[in-house]
C-alpha cells in the first residue's frame, strides 16, 4: 500500500466517523427503546472506526519514517557514486597528462608488456632480456626472447596514442574517420620503423619480430 492508498483509507474512515457522529446526534432526539438500541450500535461503529483511524495514522507514520530513511540512504549512494565518478575523471585526466610525453608512453608500455610476460610465467634473464643491444648492430630492442637452439626473437613496444585520443574525443563521424585513418597510418609507420632496425638475422634470430601496442581496444581497428 502506497501513500495515496493510505490517505484514501484515512479520508474514508474520517468521513464515516463524521456520518456516525451525525447519526448519533439525531438518535439522541428520539427517546425510545429503538433509538437507544440504534445509538448503541452507532457508538460501537464509531469506536471501531476511531480505533481503525488511529491504527491507520500509525501505519502512515511508519510509512513516512521508512520513506525518509530510504531517501536518506539513496541520497548517500548517489553522493558516493558522484564522488567515485569525480575521482575517476581526475585519474583519467592525470593519466592523459602523463601519457602526453612520448617517453612516458614508452615507459608505461614497457611496464604493461612486462606485466603480461610475468603473468605468462616468463622470467627476465631466463626467458627474455630487456634493453640488450642486437649482436653486430647498434639497435636496442625493448625485449629479446631467448628461444631453443640459441635463437632469439626481438620485440619493441610502441604506443601511437595522439590520433587515437583525437578519435575518441571527435564529435562528428567525419572527424572520427579522419583520426582513425591517421592512427592506422601511425601504426604502419611504427611497423616500417621496426623493419629498418636490423632485428632479423638469419644466423641468430627467427624470421620475424614483434610489435607490442599496450591497448587491447586498438586491435578492433
mmCIF file of N, CA and C in Angstrom, residues 12 19 48 57 102 107 126 138 150 171 198 205 208:
data_model
loop_
_atom_site.group_PDB
_atom_site.id
_atom_site.type_symbol
_atom_site.label_atom_id
_atom_site.label_comp_id
_atom_site.label_asym_id
_atom_site.label_seq_id
_atom_site.Cartn_x
_atom_site.Cartn_y
_atom_site.Cartn_z
ATOM 1 N N UNK A 12 -11.643 8.086 4.079
ATOM 2 C CA UNK A 12 -12.889 7.316 4.160
ATOM 3 C C UNK A 12 -13.284 7.074 5.609
ATOM 4 N N UNK A 19 -20.191 10.781 9.708
ATOM 5 C CA UNK A 19 -21.569 10.340 9.448
ATOM 6 C C UNK A 19 -22.153 9.682 10.683
ATOM 7 N N UNK A 48 -15.197 1.662 16.792
ATOM 8 C CA UNK A 48 -14.415 0.808 15.878
ATOM 9 C C UNK A 48 -13.702 1.644 14.822
ATOM 10 N N UNK A 57 -3.294 5.915 11.226
ATOM 11 C CA UNK A 57 -2.349 7.005 11.465
ATOM 12 C C UNK A 57 -0.964 6.438 11.792
ATOM 13 N N UNK A 102 55.979 11.274 -25.076
ATOM 14 C CA UNK A 102 56.307 10.021 -25.770
ATOM 15 C C UNK A 102 57.199 9.126 -24.910
ATOM 16 N N UNK A 107 57.682 4.179 -21.462
ATOM 17 C CA UNK A 107 57.918 3.519 -20.177
ATOM 18 C C UNK A 107 56.677 2.781 -19.690
ATOM 19 N N UNK A 126 65.976 -15.405 -17.826
ATOM 20 C CA UNK A 126 65.815 -16.830 -18.128
ATOM 21 C C UNK A 126 65.109 -17.008 -19.469
ATOM 22 N N UNK A 138 73.673 -1.732 -33.690
ATOM 23 C CA UNK A 138 73.554 -0.700 -32.673
ATOM 24 C C UNK A 138 72.135 -0.553 -32.133
ATOM 25 N N UNK A 150 69.385 -21.599 -29.379
ATOM 26 C CA UNK A 150 70.157 -20.362 -29.348
ATOM 27 C C UNK A 150 69.577 -19.221 -30.163
ATOM 28 N N UNK A 171 33.775 14.683 -32.325
ATOM 29 C CA UNK A 171 32.344 14.935 -32.148
ATOM 30 C C UNK A 171 31.515 14.581 -33.374
ATOM 31 N N UNK A 198 67.128 -3.788 -38.067
ATOM 32 C CA UNK A 198 68.037 -4.933 -38.081
ATOM 33 C C UNK A 198 67.744 -5.959 -37.009
ATOM 34 N N UNK A 205 68.436 -15.105 -35.167
ATOM 35 C CA UNK A 205 67.032 -14.849 -34.821
ATOM 36 C C UNK A 205 66.086 -15.656 -35.696
ATOM 37 N N UNK A 208 61.040 -13.366 -37.918
ATOM 38 C CA UNK A 208 60.003 -12.374 -37.647
ATOM 39 C C UNK A 208 60.367 -11.599 -36.385
#
